[in-house]
Coordinates of C-alpha atoms in Angstrom, one line a residue:
Chain D
X1 CA 122.5 -11.9 20.4
X2 CA 125.2 -12.0 23.0
X3 CA 128.8 -13.0 22.3
X4 CA 131.4 -13.1 25.0
X5 CA 134.8 -13.6 23.4
X6 CA 137.8 -14.7 25.4
X7 CA 136.7 -12.7 28.5
X8 CA 139.0 -12.5 31.5
X9 CA 138.3 -10.7 34.7
X10 CA 140.3 -10.7 37.9
X11 CA 139.8 -8.9 41.2
X12 CA 142.3 -7.8 43.7
X13 CA 141.9 -9.8 46.9
X14 CA 141.5 -7.6 50.0
X15 CA 144.5 -9.3 51.6
X16 CA 146.6 -9.0 48.5
X17 CA 147.0 -11.2 45.4
X18 CA 144.4 -11.7 42.7
X19 CA 141.3 -13.7 42.3
X20 CA 140.4 -14.9 38.8
X21 CA 136.7 -14.5 38.7
X22 CA 136.4 -15.3 34.9
X23 CA 139.1 -17.1 33.0
X24 CA 139.3 -16.9 29.3
X25 CA 135.6 -17.6 28.7
X26 CA 133.7 -17.5 25.5
X27 CA 130.0 -17.9 25.2
X28 CA 127.3 -17.3 22.6
X29 CA 123.7 -16.7 23.7
X30 CA 121.0 -16.9 21.0
X31 CA 118.3 -14.3 20.5
X32 CA 115.0 -15.3 22.1
X33 CA 116.4 -18.0 24.4
X34 CA 116.4 -18.2 28.2
X35 CA 120.0 -18.9 29.1
X36 CA 121.1 -19.9 32.6
X37 CA 124.4 -19.3 34.3
X38 CA 124.7 -21.9 37.0
X39 CA 127.3 -22.9 39.5
X40 CA 128.2 -22.9 43.2
X41 CA 129.0 -19.7 45.1
X42 CA 132.2 -18.1 43.8
X43 CA 132.0 -19.8 40.4
X44 CA 132.0 -16.5 38.7
X45 CA 128.4 -16.6 37.4
X46 CA 127.3 -13.1 38.7
X47 CA 130.5 -11.6 37.4
X48 CA 129.9 -13.1 34.0
X49 CA 126.4 -11.7 34.0
X50 CA 127.7 -8.2 35.0
X51 CA 130.2 -8.4 32.2
X52 CA 127.4 -8.5 29.7
X53 CA 126.3 -5.0 30.4
X54 CA 129.8 -3.9 31.5
X55 CA 128.9 -3.3 35.1
X56 CA 132.2 -5.1 35.3
X57 CA 134.7 -4.2 32.6
X58 CA 136.7 -7.3 31.4
X59 CA 140.5 -7.2 31.6
X60 CA 140.6 -8.6 28.1
X61 CA 138.2 -9.9 25.5
X62 CA 135.2 -8.5 23.8
X63 CA 131.5 -8.2 24.8
X64 CA 129.2 -8.1 21.7
X65 CA 125.5 -7.5 22.2
X66 CA 123.2 -7.3 19.2
X67 CA 126.1 -6.8 16.9
X68 CA 127.7 -4.0 18.9
X69 CA 131.0 -4.2 20.7
X70 CA 130.2 -2.7 24.1
X71 CA 133.9 -2.9 25.1
X72 CA 134.8 -0.5 22.3
X73 CA 132.2 2.2 23.2
X74 CA 132.7 5.5 24.9
X75 CA 130.7 6.3 28.0
X76 CA 127.7 8.0 26.3
X77 CA 127.4 5.2 23.7
X78 CA 127.6 2.6 26.4
X79 CA 124.8 4.4 28.4
X80 CA 122.6 4.3 25.3
X81 CA 123.3 0.6 24.7
X82 CA 122.5 -0.2 28.4
X83 CA 119.1 1.3 27.9
X84 CA 118.3 -1.7 25.8
X85 CA 119.6 -4.2 28.3
X86 CA 117.3 -4.6 31.3
X87 CA 118.6 -5.9 34.6
X88 CA 116.9 -7.6 37.5
X89 CA 118.6 -7.9 40.9
X90 CA 118.5 -10.4 43.8
X91 CA 117.9 -7.5 46.2
X92 CA 115.4 -5.8 43.8
X93 CA 117.3 -2.4 44.1
X94 CA 114.2 -0.4 43.8
X95 CA 114.2 3.3 44.7
X96 CA 112.5 3.6 48.1
X97 CA 111.3 7.1 47.6
X98 CA 109.6 6.5 44.3
X99 CA 106.3 4.9 43.8
X100 CA 106.0 1.6 41.9
X101 CA 104.9 3.5 38.8
X102 CA 107.8 6.0 39.2
X103 CA 110.3 3.2 39.6
X104 CA 109.1 1.6 36.4
X105 CA 109.2 5.1 34.7
X106 CA 112.8 5.7 35.7
X107 CA 114.5 4.0 32.7
X108 CA 112.1 5.8 30.4
X109 CA 112.9 9.2 32.0
X110 CA 116.5 8.4 31.5
X111 CA 115.9 7.6 27.8
X112 CA 114.0 10.9 27.3
X113 CA 110.5 9.5 26.7
X114 CA 107.6 12.0 26.8
X115 CA 105.3 12.0 29.8
X116 CA 102.4 10.6 27.9
X117 CA 104.4 7.7 26.4
X118 CA 105.9 7.0 29.9
X119 CA 102.4 6.8 31.5
X120 CA 101.1 4.5 28.8
X121 CA 104.2 2.2 28.9
X122 CA 104.2 2.0 32.7
X123 CA 100.6 1.0 32.7
X124 CA 101.3 -1.8 30.1
X125 CA 104.3 -3.1 32.1
X126 CA 102.3 -3.1 35.4
X127 CA 99.7 -5.1 33.5
X128 CA 102.3 -7.6 32.4
X129 CA 103.5 -8.3 35.9
X130 CA 100.0 -8.1 37.4
X131 CA 100.5 -5.1 39.7
X132 CA 98.2 -2.6 38.1
X133 CA 96.5 -2.0 41.5
X134 CA 99.8 -1.2 43.2
X135 CA 101.0 1.7 40.9
X136 CA 100.9 4.3 43.6
X137 CA 102.3 2.2 46.4
X138 CA 105.9 2.6 47.6
X139 CA 108.3 -0.4 47.6
X140 CA 108.2 -0.6 51.4
X141 CA 104.5 -1.4 51.2
X142 CA 105.1 -4.5 49.0
X143 CA 106.1 -8.1 49.6
X144 CA 109.3 -9.5 48.3
X145 CA 107.7 -11.1 45.3
X146 CA 105.8 -7.9 44.4
X147 CA 109.1 -6.0 44.7
X148 CA 110.7 -8.3 42.2
X149 CA 107.8 -8.0 39.9
X150 CA 108.3 -4.2 39.9
X151 CA 112.0 -4.9 39.2
X152 CA 111.0 -7.0 36.2
X153 CA 108.5 -4.4 35.0
X154 CA 111.2 -1.8 35.3
X155 CA 113.6 -3.9 33.3
X156 CA 111.0 -4.5 30.6
X157 CA 109.8 -0.9 30.3
X158 CA 112.3 0.4 27.7
X159 CA 111.5 -2.6 25.4
X160 CA 114.9 -4.2 25.8
X161 CA 116.2 -7.0 23.6
X162 CA 117.9 -8.6 26.6
X163 CA 117.0 -8.9 30.3
X164 CA 119.8 -9.9 32.7
X165 CA 118.6 -11.5 35.9
X166 CA 121.0 -11.8 38.8
X167 CA 119.7 -14.5 41.2
X168 CA 116.2 -13.0 40.9
X169 CA 114.5 -15.6 43.1
X170 CA 117.2 -16.2 45.7
X171 CA 115.6 -13.8 48.2
X172 CA 112.2 -15.3 47.8
X173 CA 110.3 -18.3 49.1
X174 CA 109.6 -21.3 46.9
X175 CA 106.1 -20.4 45.9
X176 CA 107.0 -16.8 45.1
X177 CA 110.0 -18.1 43.2
X178 CA 107.8 -20.1 40.9
X179 CA 105.6 -17.1 40.1
X180 CA 108.6 -14.9 39.3
X181 CA 110.0 -17.6 37.0
X182 CA 106.6 -17.8 35.3
X183 CA 106.6 -14.1 34.9
X184 CA 110.1 -14.2 33.3
X185 CA 109.1 -17.0 31.0
X186 CA 105.9 -15.2 30.0
X187 CA 108.0 -12.1 29.0
X188 CA 110.4 -14.3 27.1
X189 CA 107.6 -15.9 25.1
X190 CA 105.3 -12.9 24.6
X191 CA 108.0 -10.3 23.7
X192 CA 110.8 -12.5 22.5
X193 CA 113.2 -10.9 25.0
X194 CA 116.4 -12.9 25.5
X195 CA 116.8 -13.7 29.2
X196 CA 120.1 -14.5 30.9
X197 CA 119.5 -15.7 34.4
X198 CA 122.1 -16.4 37.1
X199 CA 121.2 -19.0 39.7
X200 CA 122.7 -21.6 42.0
X201 CA 119.5 -23.8 41.8
X202 CA 119.1 -26.4 39.1
X203 CA 115.4 -26.1 39.7
X204 CA 115.4 -22.7 38.1
X205 CA 117.3 -24.0 35.1
X206 CA 114.9 -26.9 34.7
X207 CA 111.9 -24.6 35.1
X208 CA 112.6 -21.9 32.5
X209 CA 116.0 -22.2 30.7
X210 CA 116.5 -23.5 27.2
X211 CA 120.2 -23.8 27.8
X212 CA 122.6 -23.2 30.6
X213 CA 126.3 -22.8 31.1
X214 CA 127.7 -24.7 34.1
X215 CA 130.4 -22.6 35.7
X216 CA 133.3 -23.5 38.0
X217 CA 136.3 -21.5 39.1
X218 CA 135.6 -18.8 36.5
X219 CA 135.3 -21.3 33.6
X220 CA 132.5 -22.8 31.6
X221 CA 132.6 -26.5 32.4
X222 CA 129.7 -27.4 30.0
X223 CA 126.7 -25.9 28.3
X224 CA 123.7 -28.1 29.0
X225 CA 120.5 -28.3 27.0
X226 CA 117.1 -28.4 28.7
X227 CA 114.2 -30.2 27.1
X228 CA 110.9 -30.9 28.8
X229 CA 112.4 -30.0 32.2
X230 CA 115.1 -32.5 31.7
X231 CA 118.7 -31.5 31.8
X232 CA 121.2 -33.4 29.6
X233 CA 124.3 -33.1 31.8
X234 CA 127.6 -34.8 31.1
X235 CA 130.0 -33.2 33.5
X236 CA 130.3 -34.3 37.2
X237 CA 129.7 -30.8 38.3
X238 CA 126.5 -30.4 36.4
X239 CA 125.3 -33.8 37.8
X240 CA 126.2 -32.7 41.4
X241 CA 124.2 -29.5 40.9
X242 CA 121.3 -31.7 39.6
X243 CA 121.5 -33.9 42.7
X244 CA 121.6 -30.9 45.0
X245 CA 118.4 -29.6 43.5
Chain S
X1 CA 121.1 46.6 90.9
X2 CA 117.6 46.8 92.4
X3 CA 115.5 43.8 92.9
X4 CA 113.3 43.1 89.8
X5 CA 109.7 42.0 89.8
X6 CA 108.3 39.9 87.0
X7 CA 106.1 42.8 85.9
X8 CA 109.1 45.2 85.8
X9 CA 111.0 42.7 83.7
X10 CA 108.2 42.4 81.2
X11 CA 107.9 46.2 80.9
X12 CA 111.6 46.4 80.5
X13 CA 111.5 43.8 77.7
X14 CA 108.5 45.4 76.0
X15 CA 110.4 48.6 75.8
X16 CA 113.2 46.8 74.1
X17 CA 110.9 45.2 71.5
X18 CA 112.3 47.1 68.5
X19 CA 115.8 46.0 69.5
X20 CA 114.8 42.4 70.0
X21 CA 113.1 42.4 66.6
X22 CA 116.2 43.8 65.0
X23 CA 118.3 41.2 66.7
X24 CA 116.0 38.5 65.3
X25 CA 116.4 39.9 61.8
X26 CA 120.2 40.0 62.2
X27 CA 120.3 36.4 63.3
X28 CA 118.0 35.5 60.5
X29 CA 120.2 37.2 58.0
X30 CA 123.4 35.5 59.3
X31 CA 121.7 32.1 59.3
X32 CA 120.1 32.6 55.9
X33 CA 123.4 33.5 54.2
X34 CA 125.3 30.7 56.1
X35 CA 122.8 28.1 55.2
X36 CA 122.5 29.2 51.6
X37 CA 126.3 28.9 51.2
X38 CA 126.1 25.5 53.0
X39 CA 123.5 24.2 50.6
X40 CA 124.9 25.7 47.4
X41 CA 128.6 25.0 48.0
X42 CA 128.7 22.5 50.8
X43 CA 126.1 20.3 49.1
X44 CA 128.0 19.7 45.9
X45 CA 131.2 19.4 47.9
X46 CA 129.6 16.6 50.0
X47 CA 128.3 14.9 46.9
X48 CA 131.8 15.0 45.4
X49 CA 133.3 13.7 48.6
X50 CA 130.9 10.8 48.5
X51 CA 131.3 10.0 44.8
X52 CA 135.1 10.1 44.9
X53 CA 135.2 7.4 47.6
X54 CA 136.5 3.9 46.5
X55 CA 133.9 1.9 44.7
X56 CA 131.8 5.0 43.8
X57 CA 131.1 6.6 40.5
X58 CA 134.1 8.9 40.4
X59 CA 136.4 6.9 42.7
X60 CA 139.6 8.7 43.0
X61 CA 141.9 8.3 46.0
X62 CA 143.8 11.5 45.5
X63 CA 140.7 13.7 45.0
X64 CA 138.9 12.1 47.9
X65 CA 142.0 12.5 50.1
X66 CA 142.5 16.2 49.2
X67 CA 138.8 17.0 49.7
X68 CA 138.6 15.1 53.0
X69 CA 141.7 16.7 54.3
X70 CA 140.6 20.2 53.4
X71 CA 137.2 19.7 55.0
X72 CA 138.8 18.5 58.1
X73 CA 141.2 21.4 58.1
X74 CA 138.5 24.0 58.1
X75 CA 136.5 22.1 60.6
X76 CA 139.5 21.9 63.0
X77 CA 139.4 25.7 63.6
X78 CA 137.5 26.7 66.7
X79 CA 134.9 29.0 65.2
X80 CA 136.1 32.2 67.0
X81 CA 139.6 31.7 65.6
X82 CA 138.2 31.0 62.1
X83 CA 136.4 34.3 62.4
X84 CA 139.5 36.2 63.3
X85 CA 141.6 34.5 60.7
X86 CA 139.0 35.4 58.0
X87 CA 138.9 39.1 58.9
X88 CA 141.0 40.1 55.8
X89 CA 138.8 38.0 53.5
X90 CA 135.7 39.4 55.1
X91 CA 136.9 43.0 54.6
X92 CA 137.7 42.1 51.0
X93 CA 134.3 40.6 50.3
X94 CA 132.0 42.8 52.3
X95 CA 134.1 46.0 52.8
X96 CA 133.6 45.8 56.5
X97 CA 134.1 43.4 59.4
X98 CA 131.1 44.6 61.4
X99 CA 127.4 43.8 61.0
X100 CA 125.5 40.6 60.2
X101 CA 126.6 40.5 56.6
X102 CA 130.2 40.6 57.6
X103 CA 129.6 37.9 60.2
X104 CA 127.9 35.8 57.5
X105 CA 131.3 35.3 55.8
X106 CA 133.0 33.2 58.5
X107 CA 129.7 31.5 59.2
X108 CA 129.4 30.4 55.6
X109 CA 133.0 29.4 55.6
X110 CA 132.4 27.1 58.6
X111 CA 129.0 25.9 57.3
X112 CA 130.3 24.7 53.9
X113 CA 132.6 21.8 55.2
X114 CA 130.2 21.0 58.0
X115 CA 127.3 20.5 55.6
X116 CA 129.5 18.7 53.1
X117 CA 130.3 16.1 55.8
X118 CA 126.7 15.7 56.7
X119 CA 125.7 15.2 53.1
X120 CA 128.5 12.7 52.6
X121 CA 127.3 10.7 55.6
X122 CA 123.7 10.8 54.5
X123 CA 124.5 9.6 51.0
X124 CA 126.4 6.7 52.4
X125 CA 123.2 5.2 53.6
X126 CA 121.8 4.7 50.2
X127 CA 122.3 1.0 49.2
X128 CA 125.0 0.6 46.6
X129 CA 122.7 -1.6 44.6
X130 CA 120.2 1.1 43.9
X131 CA 122.9 3.3 42.3
X132 CA 124.2 0.3 40.4
X133 CA 120.7 -0.4 39.1
X134 CA 120.6 3.2 37.7
X135 CA 124.0 2.7 36.1
X136 CA 122.8 -0.6 34.5
X137 CA 119.8 1.3 33.1
X138 CA 122.1 3.7 31.4
X139 CA 121.7 6.7 33.7
X140 CA 124.3 9.5 33.4
X141 CA 126.2 10.6 36.4
X142 CA 124.1 13.8 36.6
X143 CA 120.9 11.8 36.4
X144 CA 122.2 9.5 39.1
X145 CA 123.0 12.4 41.4
X146 CA 119.7 14.2 41.0
X147 CA 117.2 11.4 40.4
X148 CA 118.7 8.7 42.6
X149 CA 121.1 10.0 45.2
X150 CA 119.4 13.3 46.2
X151 CA 115.9 11.8 45.9
X152 CA 116.7 8.7 47.9
X153 CA 118.6 10.7 50.6
X154 CA 116.1 13.6 50.7
X155 CA 114.8 12.8 54.2
X156 CA 118.3 12.4 55.6
X157 CA 119.3 15.6 53.9
X158 CA 116.5 17.5 55.6
X159 CA 117.6 16.1 59.0
X160 CA 121.2 17.1 58.2
X161 CA 120.0 20.6 57.4
X162 CA 118.1 20.8 60.7
X163 CA 121.2 19.8 62.6
X164 CA 123.2 22.4 60.7
X165 CA 120.6 25.2 61.3
X166 CA 120.6 24.6 65.0
X167 CA 124.4 24.4 65.3
X168 CA 124.7 27.6 63.3
X169 CA 122.1 29.4 65.4
X170 CA 124.6 28.9 68.2
X171 CA 127.6 29.9 66.0
X172 CA 125.8 33.1 65.0
X173 CA 125.7 34.1 68.6
X174 CA 129.5 33.9 68.7
X175 CA 129.7 35.8 65.5
X176 CA 127.3 38.3 66.9
X177 CA 129.5 39.1 69.8
X178 CA 132.4 40.1 67.5
X179 CA 130.3 42.8 65.8
X180 CA 127.7 40.8 64.0
X181 CA 124.7 41.7 66.1
X182 CA 121.8 39.2 66.5
X183 CA 120.1 37.6 69.4
X184 CA 123.3 36.3 71.1
X185 CA 124.9 39.7 70.9
X186 CA 121.8 41.3 72.5
X187 CA 121.9 38.8 75.3
X188 CA 125.6 39.5 76.0
X189 CA 125.4 43.3 75.7
X190 CA 122.4 43.7 78.0
X191 CA 122.3 40.6 80.0
X192 CA 126.0 40.3 80.8
X193 CA 127.7 43.7 80.3
X194 CA 124.8 45.6 81.8
X195 CA 123.7 43.0 84.3
X196 CA 120.1 42.9 82.9
X197 CA 119.5 39.3 83.8
X198 CA 115.9 39.6 82.5
X199 CA 117.2 40.3 79.0
X200 CA 119.6 37.4 79.2
X201 CA 116.9 35.0 80.3
X202 CA 114.5 36.2 77.7
X203 CA 117.0 35.8 74.9
X204 CA 117.9 32.3 76.0
X205 CA 114.2 31.4 76.2
X206 CA 113.7 32.9 72.7
X207 CA 116.5 30.7 71.4
X208 CA 115.0 27.7 73.1
X209 CA 111.7 28.3 71.4
X210 CA 113.4 28.8 68.0
X211 CA 115.4 25.6 68.3
X212 CA 112.4 23.6 69.3
X213 CA 110.5 25.0 66.3
X214 CA 113.3 24.3 63.8
X215 CA 113.7 20.7 65.1
X216 CA 109.9 20.1 65.0
X217 CA 109.6 21.4 61.4
X218 CA 112.7 19.4 60.4
X219 CA 111.4 16.2 61.9
X220 CA 108.0 16.7 60.3
X221 CA 109.3 17.4 56.8
X222 CA 111.9 14.5 57.1
X223 CA 109.1 12.1 58.1
X224 CA 106.8 13.2 55.3
X225 CA 109.6 12.7 52.7
X226 CA 110.7 9.3 54.0
X227 CA 109.0 6.5 52.1
X228 CA 111.5 3.8 53.1

């Protein structure tokens, strides 16, 4: 579903010089799996995620999603492709002046859906995340966990094949974290949506991922398999992340 | 000048009612044209100023530099000097340099960069992540501007417009004195040149009331639109 081929990305440091956020990385993520990107701060995991929908453009390499090379697209084609790539953020990034329902409707308005279709789809998505009774509330009236549910519903609304989740639970308490993870797993299982999730917590990987890439200094150290909540880790880094959890 | 009683002052003012009403209309006309120019031209300019900043949608150091410099340039002129400098342009556009329509030209000229700065400052308060989310969902630049930036900033934009209106009520008095008419002009002509202090006091009171009303309406509307 997602192929990253020899991706490099560097940023100019504020003080001068360069920071290699992602160094010659290749990764293949299979359709229908929940794939984790895990590492300590600064390992390049968020950058790698943002490269998948080209919020960051790679300096070299190709990003192929669902058979399409995003790096070769012009701006309008990329915008259309992004409409099938949902994204969930650590800080939710909801629009404060739109109601819950209107936030979820946003990607559908962008994609040119009719009003009737939007209303129906918004209701479905609210149902999926269990917030049907909050449709007319504004984000400021919601708890953190509820805001993230709206974020997930918004990502889900245009029936994407992939949802990219950037530390979706890092701003939440442990109990809420679990409910958000359950929600993502539910969406993965019911709708077959491929989920790529960035986290620094091995707990998140154990809880919902099928596989995860362990990142350090902009490189993939190892791709671990998760079965029955157990992580088969070989590298020292993966083990230290396991112990930290 | 004879000593004036309150009753005499009222009678005096009542006799001037048609002139006062005309002055109000002239002020309204000057403000209306100036604010319309500010919204229609200053608004887009402010959006462009914001979007050309580093890290924004149309980040471009050169464009941002040129726009910022130009805005600062126009804003550096003391208003009265801007008016005098623009006399040829005013004559070209309106065919005259006297009257509220003529005065609206320099007023608009000053209002455009003023409002552009206010819009830019207001837009800066929108969290970058919200715009980024819209980008990630495949929104076009125009959709981001209209559906995200302007909608998220709407309450701040109303507050900015309130500030602009009140500032330009004051500017319109300056413009009025140089042939534009309006409330400020009336106050100067009668209150200052003819020593009719009652007219001066009445006009200032009128302006005080207008300012209070504008601020009140602006605050109310801004609060109603703000769901943050």
